[in-house]
Short mmCIF file of C-alpha atoms and ligand atoms in Angstrom, two decimals:
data_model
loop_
_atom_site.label_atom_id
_atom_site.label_comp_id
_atom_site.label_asym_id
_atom_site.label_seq_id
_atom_site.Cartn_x
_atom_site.Cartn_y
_atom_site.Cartn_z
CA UNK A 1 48.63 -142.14 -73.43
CA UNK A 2 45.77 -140.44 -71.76
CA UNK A 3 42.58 -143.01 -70.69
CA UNK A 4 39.81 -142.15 -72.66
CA UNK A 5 36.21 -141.82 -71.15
CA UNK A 6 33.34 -141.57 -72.97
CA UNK A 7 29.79 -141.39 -72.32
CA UNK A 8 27.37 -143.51 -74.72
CA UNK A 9 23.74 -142.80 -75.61
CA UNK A 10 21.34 -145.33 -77.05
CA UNK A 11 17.89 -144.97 -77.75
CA UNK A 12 16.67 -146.32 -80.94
CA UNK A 13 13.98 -148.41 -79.97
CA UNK A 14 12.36 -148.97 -76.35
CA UNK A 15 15.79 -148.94 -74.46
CA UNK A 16 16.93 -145.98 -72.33
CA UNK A 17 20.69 -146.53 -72.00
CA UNK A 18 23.65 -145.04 -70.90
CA UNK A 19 27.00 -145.88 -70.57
CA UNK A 20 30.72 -144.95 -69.74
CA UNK A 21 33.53 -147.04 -71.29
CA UNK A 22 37.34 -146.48 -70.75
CA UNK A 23 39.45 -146.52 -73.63
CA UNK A 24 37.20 -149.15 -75.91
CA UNK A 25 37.35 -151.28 -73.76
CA UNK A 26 36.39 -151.25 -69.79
CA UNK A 27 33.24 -150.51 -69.00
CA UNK A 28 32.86 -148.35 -66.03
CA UNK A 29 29.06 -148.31 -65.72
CA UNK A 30 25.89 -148.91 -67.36
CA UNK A 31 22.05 -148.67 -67.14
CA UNK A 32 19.21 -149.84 -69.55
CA UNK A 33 16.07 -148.70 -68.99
CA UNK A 34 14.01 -151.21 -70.74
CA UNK A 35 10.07 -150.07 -71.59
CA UNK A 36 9.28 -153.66 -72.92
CA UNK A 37 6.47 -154.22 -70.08
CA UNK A 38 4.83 -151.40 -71.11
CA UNK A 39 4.87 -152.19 -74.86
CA UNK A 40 3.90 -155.80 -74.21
CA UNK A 41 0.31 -155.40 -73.88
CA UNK A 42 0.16 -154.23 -77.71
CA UNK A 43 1.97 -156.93 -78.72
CA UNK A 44 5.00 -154.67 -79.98
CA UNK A 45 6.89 -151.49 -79.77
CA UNK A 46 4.54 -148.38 -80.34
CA UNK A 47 6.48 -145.65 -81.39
CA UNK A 48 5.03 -142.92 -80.25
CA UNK A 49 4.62 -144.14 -76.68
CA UNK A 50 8.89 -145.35 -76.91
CA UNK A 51 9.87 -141.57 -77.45
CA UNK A 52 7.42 -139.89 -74.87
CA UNK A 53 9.13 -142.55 -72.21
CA UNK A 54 12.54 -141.66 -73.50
CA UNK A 55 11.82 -138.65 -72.60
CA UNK A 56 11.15 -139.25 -69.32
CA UNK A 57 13.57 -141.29 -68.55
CA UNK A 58 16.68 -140.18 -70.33
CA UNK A 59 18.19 -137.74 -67.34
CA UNK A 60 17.26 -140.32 -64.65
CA UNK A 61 19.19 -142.79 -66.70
CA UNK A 62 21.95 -140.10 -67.17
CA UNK A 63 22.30 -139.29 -63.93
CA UNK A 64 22.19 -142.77 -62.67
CA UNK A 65 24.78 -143.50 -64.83
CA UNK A 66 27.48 -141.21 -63.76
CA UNK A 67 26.92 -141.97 -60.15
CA UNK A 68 27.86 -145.37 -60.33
CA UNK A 69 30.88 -144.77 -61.99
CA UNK A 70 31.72 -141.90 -59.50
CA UNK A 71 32.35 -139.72 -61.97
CA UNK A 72 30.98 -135.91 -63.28
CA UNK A 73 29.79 -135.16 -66.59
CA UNK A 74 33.32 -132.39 -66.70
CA UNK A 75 35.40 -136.10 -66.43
CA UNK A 76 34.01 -137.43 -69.71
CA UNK A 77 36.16 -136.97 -73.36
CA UNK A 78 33.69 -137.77 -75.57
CA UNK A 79 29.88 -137.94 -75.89
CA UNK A 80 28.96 -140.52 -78.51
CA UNK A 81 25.12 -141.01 -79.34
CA UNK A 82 23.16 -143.83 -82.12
CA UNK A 83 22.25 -141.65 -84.88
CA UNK A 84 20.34 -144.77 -86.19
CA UNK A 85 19.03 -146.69 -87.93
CA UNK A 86 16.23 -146.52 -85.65
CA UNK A 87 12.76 -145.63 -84.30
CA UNK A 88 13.15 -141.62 -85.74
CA UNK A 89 11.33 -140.34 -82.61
CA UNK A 90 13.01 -142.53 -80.43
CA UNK A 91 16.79 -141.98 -81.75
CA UNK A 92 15.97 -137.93 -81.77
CA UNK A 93 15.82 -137.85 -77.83
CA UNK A 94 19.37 -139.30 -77.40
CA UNK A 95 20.57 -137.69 -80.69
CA UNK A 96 19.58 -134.11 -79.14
CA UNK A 97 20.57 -134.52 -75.13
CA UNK A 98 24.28 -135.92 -76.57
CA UNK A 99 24.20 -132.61 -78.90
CA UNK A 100 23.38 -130.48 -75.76
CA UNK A 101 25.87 -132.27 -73.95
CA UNK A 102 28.60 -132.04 -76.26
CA UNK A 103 27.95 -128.14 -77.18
CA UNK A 104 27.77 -127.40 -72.89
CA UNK A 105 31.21 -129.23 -72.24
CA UNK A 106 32.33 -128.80 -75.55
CA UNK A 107 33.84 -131.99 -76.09
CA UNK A 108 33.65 -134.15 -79.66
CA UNK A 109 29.97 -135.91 -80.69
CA UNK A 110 30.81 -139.12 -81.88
CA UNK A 111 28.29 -140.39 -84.18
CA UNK A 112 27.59 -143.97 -84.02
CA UNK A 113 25.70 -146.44 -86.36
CA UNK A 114 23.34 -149.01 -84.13
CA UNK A 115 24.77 -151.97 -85.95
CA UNK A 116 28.21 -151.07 -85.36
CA UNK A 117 27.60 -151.07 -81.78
CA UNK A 118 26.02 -154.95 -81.77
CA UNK A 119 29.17 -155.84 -83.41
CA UNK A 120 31.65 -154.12 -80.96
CA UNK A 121 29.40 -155.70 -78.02
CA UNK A 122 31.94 -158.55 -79.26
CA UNK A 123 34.92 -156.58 -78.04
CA UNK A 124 33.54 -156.56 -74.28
CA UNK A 125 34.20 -160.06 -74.71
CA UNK A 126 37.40 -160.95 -76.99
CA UNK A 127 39.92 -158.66 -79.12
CA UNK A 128 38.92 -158.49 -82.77
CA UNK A 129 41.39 -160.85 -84.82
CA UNK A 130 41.08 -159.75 -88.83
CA UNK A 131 39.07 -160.40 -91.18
CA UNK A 132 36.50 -161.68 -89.82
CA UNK A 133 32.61 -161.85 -90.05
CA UNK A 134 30.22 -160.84 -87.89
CA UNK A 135 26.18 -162.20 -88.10
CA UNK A 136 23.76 -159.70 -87.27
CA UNK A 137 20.82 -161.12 -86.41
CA UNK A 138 18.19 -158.58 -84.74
CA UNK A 139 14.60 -157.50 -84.31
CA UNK A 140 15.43 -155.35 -87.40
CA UNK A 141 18.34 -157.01 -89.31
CA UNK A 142 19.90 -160.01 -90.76
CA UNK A 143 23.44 -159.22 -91.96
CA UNK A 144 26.60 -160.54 -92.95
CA UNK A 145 29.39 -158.31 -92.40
CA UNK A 146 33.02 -158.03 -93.30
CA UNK A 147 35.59 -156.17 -91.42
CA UNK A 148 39.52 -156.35 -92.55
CA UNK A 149 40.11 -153.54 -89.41
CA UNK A 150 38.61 -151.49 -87.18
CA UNK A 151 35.37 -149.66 -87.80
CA UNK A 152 35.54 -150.74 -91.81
CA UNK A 153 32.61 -152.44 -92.54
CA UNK A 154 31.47 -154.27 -95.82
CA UNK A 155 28.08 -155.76 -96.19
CA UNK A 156 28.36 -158.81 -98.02
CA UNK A 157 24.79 -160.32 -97.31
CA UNK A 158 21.20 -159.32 -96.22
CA UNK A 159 17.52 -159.74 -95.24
CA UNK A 160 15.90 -159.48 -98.58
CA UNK A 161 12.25 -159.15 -96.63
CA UNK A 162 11.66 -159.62 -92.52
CA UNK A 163 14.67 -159.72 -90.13
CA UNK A 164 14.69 -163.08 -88.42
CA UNK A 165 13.91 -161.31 -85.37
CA UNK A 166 10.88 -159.95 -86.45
CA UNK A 167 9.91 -162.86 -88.27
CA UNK A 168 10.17 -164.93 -84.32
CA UNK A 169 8.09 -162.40 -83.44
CA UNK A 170 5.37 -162.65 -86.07
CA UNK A 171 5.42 -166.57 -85.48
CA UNK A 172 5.39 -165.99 -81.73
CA UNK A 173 2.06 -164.05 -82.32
CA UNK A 174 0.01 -166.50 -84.44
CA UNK A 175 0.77 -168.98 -81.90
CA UNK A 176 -0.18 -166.95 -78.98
CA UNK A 177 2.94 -166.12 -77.14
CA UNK A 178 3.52 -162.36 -75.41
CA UNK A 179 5.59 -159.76 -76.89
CA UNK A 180 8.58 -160.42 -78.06
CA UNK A 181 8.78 -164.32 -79.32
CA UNK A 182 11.88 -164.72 -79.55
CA UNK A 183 12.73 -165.86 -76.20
CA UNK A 184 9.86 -167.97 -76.18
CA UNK A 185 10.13 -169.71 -79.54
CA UNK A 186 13.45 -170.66 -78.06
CA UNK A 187 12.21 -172.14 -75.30
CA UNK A 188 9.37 -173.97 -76.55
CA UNK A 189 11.63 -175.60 -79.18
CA UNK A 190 14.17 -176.94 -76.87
CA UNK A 191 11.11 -178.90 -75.27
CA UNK A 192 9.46 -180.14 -78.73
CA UNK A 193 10.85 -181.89 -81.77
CA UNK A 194 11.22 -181.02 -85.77
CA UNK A 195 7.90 -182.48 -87.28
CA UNK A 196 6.05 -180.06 -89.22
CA UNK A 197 7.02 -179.80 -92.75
CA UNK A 198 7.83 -176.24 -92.98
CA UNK A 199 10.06 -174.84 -96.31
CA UNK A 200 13.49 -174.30 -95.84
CA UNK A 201 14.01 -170.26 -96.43
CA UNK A 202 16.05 -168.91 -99.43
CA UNK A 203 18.78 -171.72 -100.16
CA UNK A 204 21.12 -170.20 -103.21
CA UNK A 205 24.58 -169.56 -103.33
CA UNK A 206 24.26 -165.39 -102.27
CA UNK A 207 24.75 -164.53 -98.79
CA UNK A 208 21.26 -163.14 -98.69
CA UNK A 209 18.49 -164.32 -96.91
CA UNK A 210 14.53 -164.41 -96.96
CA UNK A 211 12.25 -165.58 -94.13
CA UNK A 212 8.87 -163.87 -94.93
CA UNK A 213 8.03 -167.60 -96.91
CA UNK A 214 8.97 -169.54 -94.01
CA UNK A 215 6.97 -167.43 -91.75
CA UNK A 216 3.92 -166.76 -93.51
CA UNK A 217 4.10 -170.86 -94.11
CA UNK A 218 3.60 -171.28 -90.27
CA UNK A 219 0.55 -168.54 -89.99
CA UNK A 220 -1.01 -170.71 -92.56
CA UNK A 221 -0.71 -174.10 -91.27
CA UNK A 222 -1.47 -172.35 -87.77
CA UNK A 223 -4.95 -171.21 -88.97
CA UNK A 224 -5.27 -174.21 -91.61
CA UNK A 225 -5.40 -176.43 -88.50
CA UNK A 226 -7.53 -174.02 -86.72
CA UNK A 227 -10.28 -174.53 -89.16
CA UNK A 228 -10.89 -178.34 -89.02
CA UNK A 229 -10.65 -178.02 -85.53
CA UNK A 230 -6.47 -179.95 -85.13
CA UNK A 231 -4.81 -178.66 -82.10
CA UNK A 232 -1.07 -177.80 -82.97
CA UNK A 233 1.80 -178.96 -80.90
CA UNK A 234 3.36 -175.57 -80.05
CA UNK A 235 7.07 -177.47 -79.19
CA UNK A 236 6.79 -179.45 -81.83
CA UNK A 237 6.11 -176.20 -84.49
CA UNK A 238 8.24 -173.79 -82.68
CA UNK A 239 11.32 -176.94 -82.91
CA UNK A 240 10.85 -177.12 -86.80
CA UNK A 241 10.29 -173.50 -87.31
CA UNK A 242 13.79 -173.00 -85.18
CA UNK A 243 15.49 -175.30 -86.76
CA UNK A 244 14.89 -174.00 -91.04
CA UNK A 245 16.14 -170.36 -89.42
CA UNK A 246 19.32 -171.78 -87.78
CA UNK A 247 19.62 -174.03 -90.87
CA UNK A 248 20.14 -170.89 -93.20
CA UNK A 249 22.02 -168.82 -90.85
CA UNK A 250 24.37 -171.19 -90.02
CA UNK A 251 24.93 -172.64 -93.83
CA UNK A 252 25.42 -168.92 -95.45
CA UNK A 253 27.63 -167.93 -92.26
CA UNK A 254 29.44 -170.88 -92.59
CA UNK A 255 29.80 -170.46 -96.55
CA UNK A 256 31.10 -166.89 -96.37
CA UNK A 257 33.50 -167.66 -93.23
CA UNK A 258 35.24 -170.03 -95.98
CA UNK A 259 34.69 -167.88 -99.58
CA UNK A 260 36.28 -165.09 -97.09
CA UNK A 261 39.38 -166.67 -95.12
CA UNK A 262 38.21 -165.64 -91.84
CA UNK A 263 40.09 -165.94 -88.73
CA UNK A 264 36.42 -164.96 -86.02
CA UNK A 265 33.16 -164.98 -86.68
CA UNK A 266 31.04 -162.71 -84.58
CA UNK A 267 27.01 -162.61 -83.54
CA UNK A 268 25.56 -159.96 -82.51
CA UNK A 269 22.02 -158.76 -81.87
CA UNK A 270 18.41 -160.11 -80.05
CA UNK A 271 18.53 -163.43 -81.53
CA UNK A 272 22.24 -164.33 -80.95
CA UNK A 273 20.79 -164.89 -77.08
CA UNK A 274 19.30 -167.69 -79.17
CA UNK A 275 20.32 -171.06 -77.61
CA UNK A 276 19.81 -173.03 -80.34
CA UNK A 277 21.54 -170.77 -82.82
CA UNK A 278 24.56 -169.99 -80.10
CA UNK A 279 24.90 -174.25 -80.01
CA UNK A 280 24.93 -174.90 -83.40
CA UNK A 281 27.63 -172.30 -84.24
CA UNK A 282 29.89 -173.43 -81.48
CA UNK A 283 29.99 -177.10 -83.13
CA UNK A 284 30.56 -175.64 -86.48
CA UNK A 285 33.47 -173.34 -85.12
CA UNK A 286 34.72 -176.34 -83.34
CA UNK A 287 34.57 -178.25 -86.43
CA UNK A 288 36.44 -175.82 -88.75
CA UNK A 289 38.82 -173.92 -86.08
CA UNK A 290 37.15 -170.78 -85.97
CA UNK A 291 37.45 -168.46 -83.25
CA UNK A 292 33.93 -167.86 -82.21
CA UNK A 293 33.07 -164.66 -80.03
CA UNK A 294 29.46 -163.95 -78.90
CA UNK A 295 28.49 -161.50 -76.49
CA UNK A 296 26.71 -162.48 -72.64
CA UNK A 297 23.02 -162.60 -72.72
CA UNK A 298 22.30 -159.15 -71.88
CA UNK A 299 24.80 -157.46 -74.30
CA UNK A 300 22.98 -159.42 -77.16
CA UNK A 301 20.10 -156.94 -77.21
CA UNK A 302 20.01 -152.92 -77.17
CA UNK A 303 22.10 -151.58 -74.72
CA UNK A 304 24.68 -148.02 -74.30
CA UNK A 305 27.72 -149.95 -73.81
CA UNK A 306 28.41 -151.64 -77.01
CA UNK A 307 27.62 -147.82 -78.61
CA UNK A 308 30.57 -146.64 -75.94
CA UNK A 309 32.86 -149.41 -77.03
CA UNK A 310 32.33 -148.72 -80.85
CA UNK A 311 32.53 -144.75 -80.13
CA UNK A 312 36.29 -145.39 -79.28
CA UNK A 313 37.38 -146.86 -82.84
CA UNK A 314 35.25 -144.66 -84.61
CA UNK A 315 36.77 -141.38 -82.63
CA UNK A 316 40.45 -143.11 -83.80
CA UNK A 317 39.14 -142.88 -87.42
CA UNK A 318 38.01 -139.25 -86.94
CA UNK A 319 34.42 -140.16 -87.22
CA UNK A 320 33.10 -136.86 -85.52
CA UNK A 321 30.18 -134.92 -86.25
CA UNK A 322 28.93 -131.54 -85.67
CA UNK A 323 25.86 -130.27 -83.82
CA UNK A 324 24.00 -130.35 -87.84
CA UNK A 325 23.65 -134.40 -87.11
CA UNK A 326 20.34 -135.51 -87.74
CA UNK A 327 18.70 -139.13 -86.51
CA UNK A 328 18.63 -141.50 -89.79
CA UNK A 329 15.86 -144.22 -89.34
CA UNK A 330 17.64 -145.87 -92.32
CA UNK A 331 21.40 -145.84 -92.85
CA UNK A 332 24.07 -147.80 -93.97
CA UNK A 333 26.85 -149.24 -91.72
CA UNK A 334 29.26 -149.16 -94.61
CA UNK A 335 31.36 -145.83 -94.70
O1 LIG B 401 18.84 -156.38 -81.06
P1 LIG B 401 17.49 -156.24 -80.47
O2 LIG B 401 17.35 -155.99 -79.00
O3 LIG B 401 16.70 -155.09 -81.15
C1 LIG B 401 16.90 -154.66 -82.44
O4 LIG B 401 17.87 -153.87 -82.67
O5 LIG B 401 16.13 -155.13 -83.30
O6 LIG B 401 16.69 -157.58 -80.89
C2 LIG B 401 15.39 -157.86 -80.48
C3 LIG B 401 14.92 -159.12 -81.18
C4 LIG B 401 13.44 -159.43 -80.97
O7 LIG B 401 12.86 -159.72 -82.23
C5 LIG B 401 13.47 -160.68 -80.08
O8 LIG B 401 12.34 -161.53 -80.26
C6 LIG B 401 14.73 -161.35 -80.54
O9 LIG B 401 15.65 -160.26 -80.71
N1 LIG B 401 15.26 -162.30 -79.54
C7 LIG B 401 15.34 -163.64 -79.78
C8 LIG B 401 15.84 -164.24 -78.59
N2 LIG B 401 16.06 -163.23 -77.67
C9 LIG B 401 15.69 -162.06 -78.28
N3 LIG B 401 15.04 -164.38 -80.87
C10 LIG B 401 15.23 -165.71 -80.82
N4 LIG B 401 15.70 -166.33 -79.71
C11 LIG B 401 16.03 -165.66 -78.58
N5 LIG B 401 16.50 -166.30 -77.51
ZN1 LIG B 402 19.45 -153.45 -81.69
#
């Protein structure tokens, strides 16, 4: 059979990437741009400033792209793009240069949905063994998802409120840390221990979850203390805050692995870089002989080569679109 190249695009929040993966499932080359120092100072993505830098950058990023796989644009079979769900401004730069580039070398537009691509960042890894489940835990989700084959996706649980990444990064804030928390949080509670009585977030028997309690209990007791004048123990809160997150995640994921006869259990997104979440699984799996697949470090968060590797089993499912597609700031993974 013929190799397969195609070119990914990915720029629905503050990341400028490109990528070029052969056949699903070798990556030839890939660059991030990421804009996070220049976001930092406002203590979180600003939209309007993320698509003016896309701008910018998106050729450069193009161009570097293609040179360090060797290759010219005429080489590549597909151009695949995240549609969203997104920052709209931000997934409109990469949604229109793939469009251009499709239409000029008139090969297929693959449209790709950004939470299937954290999910194939797995495949870099490991083959996919069905069923399985895959937690998506990002700066904008918290999912459970089913898959019984390739690029068939079945949402069995979800945030009802904040993602757990954003709710890191919320905590992160009221306790002074930079932009984003959740690298820090992780940090801190590694170094402190599990003594603030914080409430443990939506416990019921759905696979859906709620963190906007927890997190709004730790601004409180953050500015409670503040007012009579009690210094808080950063480690210490970050530790117990950590620990009611990976509590949840791991019980529902652990729940659903069993209710669903899974053979793999997948992370994906920002916080599976978490170390404390990325331990705690790997016991669990251990425990009940689950096949546990989690990508490296740096394919956890937003990057062109997990769109590239989930391009190639949407393109064997005909997923194609025309040059009508339109950026989607919200849209649902399932088909
Ligand atoms: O997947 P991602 O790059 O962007 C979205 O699609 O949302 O995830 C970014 C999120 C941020 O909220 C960041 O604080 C969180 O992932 N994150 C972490 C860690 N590393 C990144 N959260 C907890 N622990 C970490 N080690
Ligand atoms: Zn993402």
């Amino acid at each position: 059979m013929k190799d397969v190249y195609i070119l990914a695009i990915e720029t629905s929040c503050d990341e400028t990437s490109a990528s070029i993966i052969k056949n699903g499932s070798k990556e030839i080359s890939t660059v991030v741009l990421s804009q996070m120092d220049i976001h930092k100072q406002y203590g979180g993505v600003v939209p309007e400033i993320a698509s003016r830098h896309h701008i910018r950058n998106i050729t450069l990023v193009l161009e570097e792209t293609l040179q360090k796989a060797k290759m010219k644009m005429k080489q590549i079979d597909a151009f695949a793009v995240t549609y969203g769900p997104g920052l709209i401004g931000s997934l409109l730069i990469g949604l229109q240069t793939a469009k251009t580039l499709s239409f000029i070398y008139q090969k297929p537009l693959i449209p790709v949905h950004h939470i299937a691509g954290h999910i194939y960042a797995n495949q870099l890894e490991k083959d996919f063994s069905f069923p399985l489940i895959c937690l998506v835990v990002s700066g904008g989700h918290t999912d459970l998802i089913y898959m019984d084959g390739h690029y068939s996706f079945k949402k069995i649980g979800s945030t009802l409120d904040d993602a757990v990444g954003e709710s890191y990064d919320k905590v992160a804030r009221v306790m002074g840390l930079d932009y984003p928390g959740g690298p820090l949080v992780d940090k801190l509670a590694a170094q402190g221990q599990d003594t603030y009585d914080l409430p443990m977030p939506l416990d019921d028997d759905t696979y859906n979850f709620s963190f906007s309690g927890l997190k709004s209990a730790v601004v409180n007791l953050v500015h409670n203390e503040k007012q009579i004048g009690n210094d808080i123990v950063v480690e210490n809160l970050a530790c117990s805050f950590q620990n009611r997150v990976i509590d949840i995640l791991v019980k529902k994921t652990m729940q659903a692995i069993k209710e669903y006869k899974v053979k793999q259990l997948l992370v994906s997104g920002g916080v599976a870089a978490n170390r404390g979440l990325r331990e705690r699984l790997k016991e669990e799996c251990k425990k009940h002989q689950i096949d546990l697949v989690i990508p490296r470090i740096n394919y956890c968060t937003d990057n062109a080569a997990m769109i590239g590797v989930a391009a190639y089993y949407a393109y064997q499912r005909d997923i194609i679109a025309d040059l009508t597609l339109d950026s989607k700031a919200v849209t649902n993974i399932e088909l």
